[in-house]
């Protein structure tokens, strides 16, 4: 299984890098952690929305509409079985001023945020093996401050996945948190990852100057 960090594939060079990963592995399934910005893909891909997306397309996918997309499967406080692995995802990032609003009140670019409704819906999922999130839990990364989100901490505690994959920060970091292996993924133009669906072992591969 191919696993990818942020793609930012609205940029032509980064889109070509994204497709190179698909050609290299010819995967049966792909997991991606947001800022995808490309929804016509060469292989079935399960992803969470980041803060940089085409939000009309994301909204359509939330509503089960797939026109104009190919192989793009959004996980928005939902779960799917992918190669016998139960994968769940939280789409969006955190904004304190939007969190308590109903999702129906978010418009335009503000649709990039998750709300309390999204967190509550995600927390009700069960039997999750892998959890995808664009926003990091606390304690994983540091920039002189902790950019993590306590609502993601709560989901890790509620869901107890074996593996949590994180986007947004463009850094490879790993930690054991509340019994879950948490991995912040490098962006797709620096690294790609291979996941063994039987063991959930994750192998990182650098590309170009990051090799």
PDB file of C-alpha atoms in Angstrom:
ATOM      1  CA  UNK A   1       0.000   0.000   0.000  1.00  0.00           C
ATOM      2  CA  UNK A   2       1.342   3.442  -0.949  1.00  0.00           C
ATOM      3  CA  UNK A   3       1.193   6.139   1.753  1.00  0.00           C
ATOM      4  CA  UNK A   4       1.745   9.806   0.933  1.00  0.00           C
ATOM      5  CA  UNK A   5       2.065  13.053   2.844  1.00  0.00           C
ATOM      6  CA  UNK A   6       0.883  16.451   1.632  1.00  0.00           C
ATOM      7  CA  UNK A   7       0.932  16.650  -2.171  1.00  0.00           C
ATOM      8  CA  UNK A   8      -0.052  20.252  -3.085  1.00  0.00           C
ATOM      9  CA  UNK A   9      -0.708  18.866  -6.541  1.00  0.00           C
ATOM     10  CA  UNK A  10      -2.224  22.077  -7.898  1.00  0.00           C
ATOM     11  CA  UNK A  11       1.433  22.845  -8.690  1.00  0.00           C
ATOM     12  CA  UNK A  12       2.302  21.046 -11.971  1.00  0.00           C
ATOM     13  CA  UNK A  13       5.733  19.848 -10.815  1.00  0.00           C
ATOM     14  CA  UNK A  14       4.342  18.486  -7.567  1.00  0.00           C
ATOM     15  CA  UNK A  15       1.476  16.837  -9.431  1.00  0.00           C
ATOM     16  CA  UNK A  16       3.994  15.060 -11.646  1.00  0.00           C
ATOM     17  CA  UNK A  17       5.887  13.903  -8.545  1.00  0.00           C
ATOM     18  CA  UNK A  18       2.617  12.606  -7.113  1.00  0.00           C
ATOM     19  CA  UNK A  19       1.890  10.595 -10.251  1.00  0.00           C
ATOM     20  CA  UNK A  20       5.471   9.295 -10.305  1.00  0.00           C
ATOM     21  CA  UNK A  21       4.824   7.594  -6.964  1.00  0.00           C
ATOM     22  CA  UNK A  22       1.756   5.887  -8.403  1.00  0.00           C
ATOM     23  CA  UNK A  23       3.705   4.700 -11.435  1.00  0.00           C
ATOM     24  CA  UNK A  24       6.614   3.512  -9.287  1.00  0.00           C
ATOM     25  CA  UNK A  25       4.588   1.271  -6.994  1.00  0.00           C
ATOM     26  CA  UNK A  26       1.496   0.552  -9.107  1.00  0.00           C
ATOM     27  CA  UNK A  27      -0.409   0.261  -5.815  1.00  0.00           C
ATOM     28  CA  UNK A  28      -3.769  -1.390  -5.317  1.00  0.00           C
ATOM     29  CA  UNK A  29      -4.563   1.209  -2.654  1.00  0.00           C
ATOM     30  CA  UNK A  30      -3.198   4.553  -1.479  1.00  0.00           C
ATOM     31  CA  UNK A  31      -3.576   6.493   1.792  1.00  0.00           C
ATOM     32  CA  UNK A  32      -2.988  10.261   1.809  1.00  0.00           C
ATOM     33  CA  UNK A  33      -3.183  12.809   4.638  1.00  0.00           C
ATOM     34  CA  UNK A  34      -4.458  16.007   3.015  1.00  0.00           C
ATOM     35  CA  UNK A  35      -3.538  18.999   0.855  1.00  0.00           C
ATOM     36  CA  UNK A  36      -4.014  16.616  -2.053  1.00  0.00           C
ATOM     37  CA  UNK A  37      -5.429  19.146  -4.549  1.00  0.00           C
ATOM     38  CA  UNK A  38      -5.903  16.484  -7.239  1.00  0.00           C
ATOM     39  CA  UNK A  39      -8.958  14.259  -7.392  1.00  0.00           C
ATOM     40  CA  UNK A  40      -8.479  12.282 -10.610  1.00  0.00           C
ATOM     41  CA  UNK A  41      -6.012   9.635  -9.537  1.00  0.00           C
ATOM     42  CA  UNK A  42      -4.436   6.520 -11.085  1.00  0.00           C
ATOM     43  CA  UNK A  43      -5.393   4.132  -8.254  1.00  0.00           C
ATOM     44  CA  UNK A  44      -7.992   3.990  -5.484  1.00  0.00           C
ATOM     45  CA  UNK A  45      -6.976   6.565  -2.881  1.00  0.00           C
ATOM     46  CA  UNK A  46      -8.420   7.193   0.576  1.00  0.00           C
ATOM     47  CA  UNK A  47      -7.580  10.631   1.922  1.00  0.00           C
ATOM     48  CA  UNK A  48      -8.533  13.324   4.403  1.00  0.00           C
ATOM     49  CA  UNK A  49      -9.022  16.911   3.308  1.00  0.00           C
ATOM     50  CA  UNK A  50      -6.384  19.415   4.364  1.00  0.00           C
ATOM     51  CA  UNK A  51      -6.528  23.183   4.575  1.00  0.00           C
ATOM     52  CA  UNK A  52      -5.487  23.541   0.913  1.00  0.00           C
ATOM     53  CA  UNK A  53      -8.033  21.845  -1.325  1.00  0.00           C
ATOM     54  CA  UNK A  54     -10.677  22.589  -3.941  1.00  0.00           C
ATOM     55  CA  UNK A  55     -13.466  22.882  -1.389  1.00  0.00           C
ATOM     56  CA  UNK A  56     -16.379  22.617  -3.804  1.00  0.00           C
ATOM     57  CA  UNK A  57     -14.987  19.213  -4.793  1.00  0.00           C
ATOM     58  CA  UNK A  58     -14.428  18.261  -1.151  1.00  0.00           C
ATOM     59  CA  UNK A  59     -17.986  19.271  -0.293  1.00  0.00           C
ATOM     60  CA  UNK A  60     -19.299  17.169  -3.173  1.00  0.00           C
ATOM     61  CA  UNK A  61     -17.295  14.169  -1.945  1.00  0.00           C
ATOM     62  CA  UNK A  62     -18.650  14.706   1.568  1.00  0.00           C
ATOM     63  CA  UNK A  63     -22.110  14.407   0.045  1.00  0.00           C
ATOM     64  CA  UNK A  64     -21.264  11.238  -1.863  1.00  0.00           C
ATOM     65  CA  UNK A  65     -21.001  12.948  -5.258  1.00  0.00           C
ATOM     66  CA  UNK A  66     -18.104  11.777  -7.437  1.00  0.00           C
ATOM     67  CA  UNK A  67     -18.569  13.687 -10.727  1.00  0.00           C
ATOM     68  CA  UNK A  68     -15.251  15.148 -11.879  1.00  0.00           C
ATOM     69  CA  UNK A  69     -13.224  12.803  -9.652  1.00  0.00           C
ATOM     70  CA  UNK A  70     -11.673   9.374 -10.134  1.00  0.00           C
ATOM     71  CA  UNK A  71     -10.417   7.016  -7.429  1.00  0.00           C
ATOM     72  CA  UNK A  72     -10.752   9.765  -4.792  1.00  0.00           C
ATOM     73  CA  UNK A  73     -12.350   8.510  -1.566  1.00  0.00           C
ATOM     74  CA  UNK A  74     -12.733  11.135   1.145  1.00  0.00           C
ATOM     75  CA  UNK A  75     -12.615  10.124   4.804  1.00  0.00           C
ATOM     76  CA  UNK A  76     -14.479  12.849   6.683  1.00  0.00           C
ATOM     77  CA  UNK A  77     -15.192  11.439  10.143  1.00  0.00           C
ATOM     78  CA  UNK A  78     -15.886   8.186   8.321  1.00  0.00           C
ATOM     79  CA  UNK A  79     -14.132   4.843   7.929  1.00  0.00           C
ATOM     80  CA  UNK A  80     -13.543   2.323   5.159  1.00  0.00           C
ATOM     81  CA  UNK A  81     -12.058  -1.138   4.885  1.00  0.00           C
ATOM     82  CA  UNK A  82      -8.984  -0.969   2.652  1.00  0.00           C
ATOM     83  CA  UNK A  83      -7.151  -4.242   1.969  1.00  0.00           C
ATOM     84  CA  UNK A  84      -8.692  -5.745   5.115  1.00  0.00           C
ATOM     85  CA  UNK A  85      -7.553  -2.764   7.186  1.00  0.00           C
ATOM     86  CA  UNK A  86     -10.077  -0.473   8.875  1.00  0.00           C
ATOM     87  CA  UNK A  87      -9.032   3.106   8.003  1.00  0.00           C
ATOM     88  CA  UNK A  88     -10.718   6.184   9.470  1.00  0.00           C
ATOM     89  CA  UNK A  89     -10.048   9.855   8.957  1.00  0.00           C
ATOM     90  CA  UNK A  90     -10.671  13.358  10.267  1.00  0.00           C
ATOM     91  CA  UNK A  91     -10.748  15.968   7.513  1.00  0.00           C
ATOM     92  CA  UNK A  92      -9.807  19.605   8.029  1.00  0.00           C
ATOM     93  CA  UNK A  93      -7.822  21.647  10.497  1.00  0.00           C
ATOM     94  CA  UNK A  94      -8.636  23.375  13.768  1.00  0.00           C
ATOM     95  CA  UNK A  95      -9.782  26.949  14.226  1.00  0.00           C
ATOM     96  CA  UNK A  96     -11.024  27.920  17.711  1.00  0.00           C
ATOM     97  CA  UNK A  97     -13.485  30.452  16.283  1.00  0.00           C
ATOM     98  CA  UNK A  98     -15.136  27.857  14.014  1.00  0.00           C
ATOM     99  CA  UNK A  99     -15.050  24.750  16.166  1.00  0.00           C
ATOM    100  CA  UNK A 100     -18.369  25.291  17.968  1.00  0.00           C
ATOM    101  CA  UNK A 101     -20.307  26.198  14.816  1.00  0.00           C
ATOM    102  CA  UNK A 102     -22.479  23.726  12.930  1.00  0.00           C
ATOM    103  CA  UNK A 103     -20.681  22.535   9.800  1.00  0.00           C
ATOM    104  CA  UNK A 104     -23.603  23.871   7.764  1.00  0.00           C
ATOM    105  CA  UNK A 105     -22.592  27.417   8.758  1.00  0.00           C
ATOM    106  CA  UNK A 106     -19.091  27.132   7.262  1.00  0.00           C
ATOM    107  CA  UNK A 107     -18.740  28.603   3.778  1.00  0.00           C
ATOM    108  CA  UNK A 108     -16.035  29.328   1.222  1.00  0.00           C
ATOM    109  CA  UNK A 109     -12.522  28.664   2.462  1.00  0.00           C
ATOM    110  CA  UNK A 110     -13.792  28.216   6.016  1.00  0.00           C
ATOM    111  CA  UNK A 111     -14.980  24.762   4.963  1.00  0.00           C
ATOM    112  CA  UNK A 112     -11.363  23.722   5.528  1.00  0.00           C
ATOM    113  CA  UNK A 113     -11.975  23.522   9.289  1.00  0.00           C
ATOM    114  CA  UNK A 114     -13.403  20.697  11.323  1.00  0.00           C
ATOM    115  CA  UNK A 115     -16.102  21.350  13.902  1.00  0.00           C
ATOM    116  CA  UNK A 116     -17.311  19.722  17.107  1.00  0.00           C
ATOM    117  CA  UNK A 117     -19.779  17.748  14.985  1.00  0.00           C
ATOM    118  CA  UNK A 118     -16.901  16.227  13.000  1.00  0.00           C
ATOM    119  CA  UNK A 119     -15.034  15.285  16.171  1.00  0.00           C
ATOM    120  CA  UNK A 120     -18.117  13.709  17.747  1.00  0.00           C
ATOM    121  CA  UNK A 121     -18.862  11.730  14.601  1.00  0.00           C
ATOM    122  CA  UNK A 122     -15.267  10.495  14.339  1.00  0.00           C
ATOM    123  CA  UNK A 123     -15.219   9.505  18.016  1.00  0.00           C
ATOM    124  CA  UNK A 124     -18.211   7.213  17.450  1.00  0.00           C
ATOM    125  CA  UNK A 125     -16.312   5.039  14.939  1.00  0.00           C
ATOM    126  CA  UNK A 126     -15.163   1.585  15.988  1.00  0.00           C
ATOM    127  CA  UNK A 127     -12.536  -1.063  15.236  1.00  0.00           C
ATOM    128  CA  UNK A 128     -10.136   1.468  13.687  1.00  0.00           C
ATOM    129  CA  UNK A 129      -6.687   0.172  12.725  1.00  0.00           C
ATOM    130  CA  UNK A 130      -5.310   3.302  11.012  1.00  0.00           C
ATOM    131  CA  UNK A 131      -6.392   6.886  11.659  1.00  0.00           C
ATOM    132  CA  UNK A 132      -5.626   9.638   9.139  1.00  0.00           C
ATOM    133  CA  UNK A 133      -5.584  13.277  10.225  1.00  0.00           C
ATOM    134  CA  UNK A 134      -4.299  16.497   8.734  1.00  0.00           C
ATOM    135  CA  UNK A 135      -3.998  18.073  12.172  1.00  0.00           C
ATOM    136  CA  UNK A 136      -1.400  16.684  14.605  1.00  0.00           C
ATOM    137  CA  UNK A 137      -1.954  15.570  18.189  1.00  0.00           C
ATOM    138  CA  UNK A 138      -0.113  17.454  20.908  1.00  0.00           C
ATOM    139  CA  UNK A 139       3.403  16.365  21.834  1.00  0.00           C
ATOM    140  CA  UNK A 140       4.407  15.176  18.369  1.00  0.00           C
ATOM    141  CA  UNK A 141       6.020  18.317  16.927  1.00  0.00           C
ATOM    142  CA  UNK A 142       7.633  21.453  18.263  1.00  0.00           C
ATOM    143  CA  UNK A 143       8.458  24.790  16.685  1.00  0.00           C
ATOM    144  CA  UNK A 144       9.304  26.402  19.998  1.00  0.00           C
ATOM    145  CA  UNK A 145       5.599  25.831  20.667  1.00  0.00           C
ATOM    146  CA  UNK A 146       3.377  22.793  20.306  1.00  0.00           C
ATOM    147  CA  UNK A 147       1.222  22.998  17.134  1.00  0.00           C
ATOM    148  CA  UNK A 148      -0.835  19.962  18.098  1.00  0.00           C
ATOM    149  CA  UNK A 149      -4.556  19.854  18.747  1.00  0.00           C
ATOM    150  CA  UNK A 150      -6.118  18.385  21.885  1.00  0.00           C
ATOM    151  CA  UNK A 151      -9.192  17.299  19.918  1.00  0.00           C
ATOM    152  CA  UNK A 152      -6.952  14.924  17.966  1.00  0.00           C
ATOM    153  CA  UNK A 153      -5.580  13.665  21.298  1.00  0.00           C
ATOM    154  CA  UNK A 154      -9.159  12.905  22.339  1.00  0.00           C
ATOM    155  CA  UNK A 155      -9.782  10.938  19.147  1.00  0.00           C
ATOM    156  CA  UNK A 156      -6.649   8.841  19.620  1.00  0.00           C
ATOM    157  CA  UNK A 157      -7.832   7.987  23.115  1.00  0.00           C
ATOM    158  CA  UNK A 158     -11.366   7.185  21.925  1.00  0.00           C
ATOM    159  CA  UNK A 159     -10.394   5.142  18.860  1.00  0.00           C
ATOM    160  CA  UNK A 160      -7.131   3.497  20.013  1.00  0.00           C
ATOM    161  CA  UNK A 161      -5.827   2.884  16.486  1.00  0.00           C
ATOM    162  CA  UNK A 162      -2.631   0.961  16.008  1.00  0.00           C
ATOM    163  CA  UNK A 163      -1.259   3.623  13.650  1.00  0.00           C
ATOM    164  CA  UNK A 164      -2.027   7.327  13.181  1.00  0.00           C
ATOM    165  CA  UNK A 165      -0.740   9.145  10.072  1.00  0.00           C
ATOM    166  CA  UNK A 166      -0.483  12.947  10.204  1.00  0.00           C
ATOM    167  CA  UNK A 167      -0.088  15.593   7.490  1.00  0.00           C
ATOM    168  CA  UNK A 168       0.126  19.396   7.374  1.00  0.00           C
ATOM    169  CA  UNK A 169       3.541  19.970   8.945  1.00  0.00           C
ATOM    170  CA  UNK A 170       5.809  18.653   6.153  1.00  0.00           C
ATOM    171  CA  UNK A 171       8.079  16.892   8.670  1.00  0.00           C
ATOM    172  CA  UNK A 172       8.794  13.246   9.328  1.00  0.00           C
ATOM    173  CA  UNK A 173       8.398  12.613  13.045  1.00  0.00           C
ATOM    174  CA  UNK A 174       7.427   9.509  14.990  1.00  0.00           C
ATOM    175  CA  UNK A 175       6.235   8.950  18.534  1.00  0.00           C
ATOM    176  CA  UNK A 176       4.349   6.423  20.636  1.00  0.00           C
ATOM    177  CA  UNK A 177       1.297   8.180  22.062  1.00  0.00           C
ATOM    178  CA  UNK A 178      -1.308   6.513  24.271  1.00  0.00           C
ATOM    179  CA  UNK A 179      -0.433   3.139  22.795  1.00  0.00           C
ATOM    180  CA  UNK A 180      -0.629   4.373  19.176  1.00  0.00           C
ATOM    181  CA  UNK A 181       2.290   4.729  16.795  1.00  0.00           C
ATOM    182  CA  UNK A 182       1.939   8.279  15.444  1.00  0.00           C
ATOM    183  CA  UNK A 183       3.843   9.324  12.315  1.00  0.00           C
ATOM    184  CA  UNK A 184       3.945  12.823  10.878  1.00  0.00           C
ATOM    185  CA  UNK A 185       4.629  12.333   7.157  1.00  0.00           C
ATOM    186  CA  UNK A 186       7.094  14.260   5.045  1.00  0.00           C
ATOM    187  CA  UNK A 187       5.517  15.817   1.936  1.00  0.00           C
ATOM    188  CA  UNK A 188       5.165  13.750  -1.215  1.00  0.00           C
ATOM    189  CA  UNK A 189       7.878  15.696  -3.024  1.00  0.00           C
ATOM    190  CA  UNK A 190      10.406  14.579  -0.388  1.00  0.00           C
ATOM    191  CA  UNK A 191       9.315  11.058   0.569  1.00  0.00           C
ATOM    192  CA  UNK A 192       6.911   8.263  -0.115  1.00  0.00           C
ATOM    193  CA  UNK A 193       6.009   5.425   2.201  1.00  0.00           C
ATOM    194  CA  UNK A 194       5.030   1.775   1.832  1.00  0.00           C
ATOM    195  CA  UNK A 195       2.642   0.151   4.279  1.00  0.00           C
ATOM    196  CA  UNK A 196       2.301  -3.588   4.831  1.00  0.00           C
ATOM    197  CA  UNK A 197      -1.451  -4.064   5.404  1.00  0.00           C
ATOM    198  CA  UNK A 198      -0.875  -7.286   7.339  1.00  0.00           C
ATOM    199  CA  UNK A 199       1.588  -5.924   9.909  1.00  0.00           C
ATOM    200  CA  UNK A 200       1.015  -2.147   9.498  1.00  0.00           C
ATOM    201  CA  UNK A 201       4.789  -1.772   9.212  1.00  0.00           C
ATOM    202  CA  UNK A 202       5.595   1.552   7.521  1.00  0.00           C
ATOM    203  CA  UNK A 203       8.710   1.969   5.398  1.00  0.00           C
ATOM    204  CA  UNK A 204       9.966   5.444   4.391  1.00  0.00           C
ATOM    205  CA  UNK A 205      11.751   6.170   1.089  1.00  0.00           C
ATOM    206  CA  UNK A 206      13.477   9.471   0.343  1.00  0.00           C
ATOM    207  CA  UNK A 207      13.549  10.832  -3.197  1.00  0.00           C
ATOM    208  CA  UNK A 208      15.918  13.209  -4.972  1.00  0.00           C
ATOM    209  CA  UNK A 209      18.137  15.225  -2.644  1.00  0.00           C
ATOM    210  CA  UNK A 210      16.255  13.830   0.365  1.00  0.00           C
ATOM    211  CA  UNK A 211      17.401  10.255  -0.329  1.00  0.00           C
TER     212      UNK A 211
END
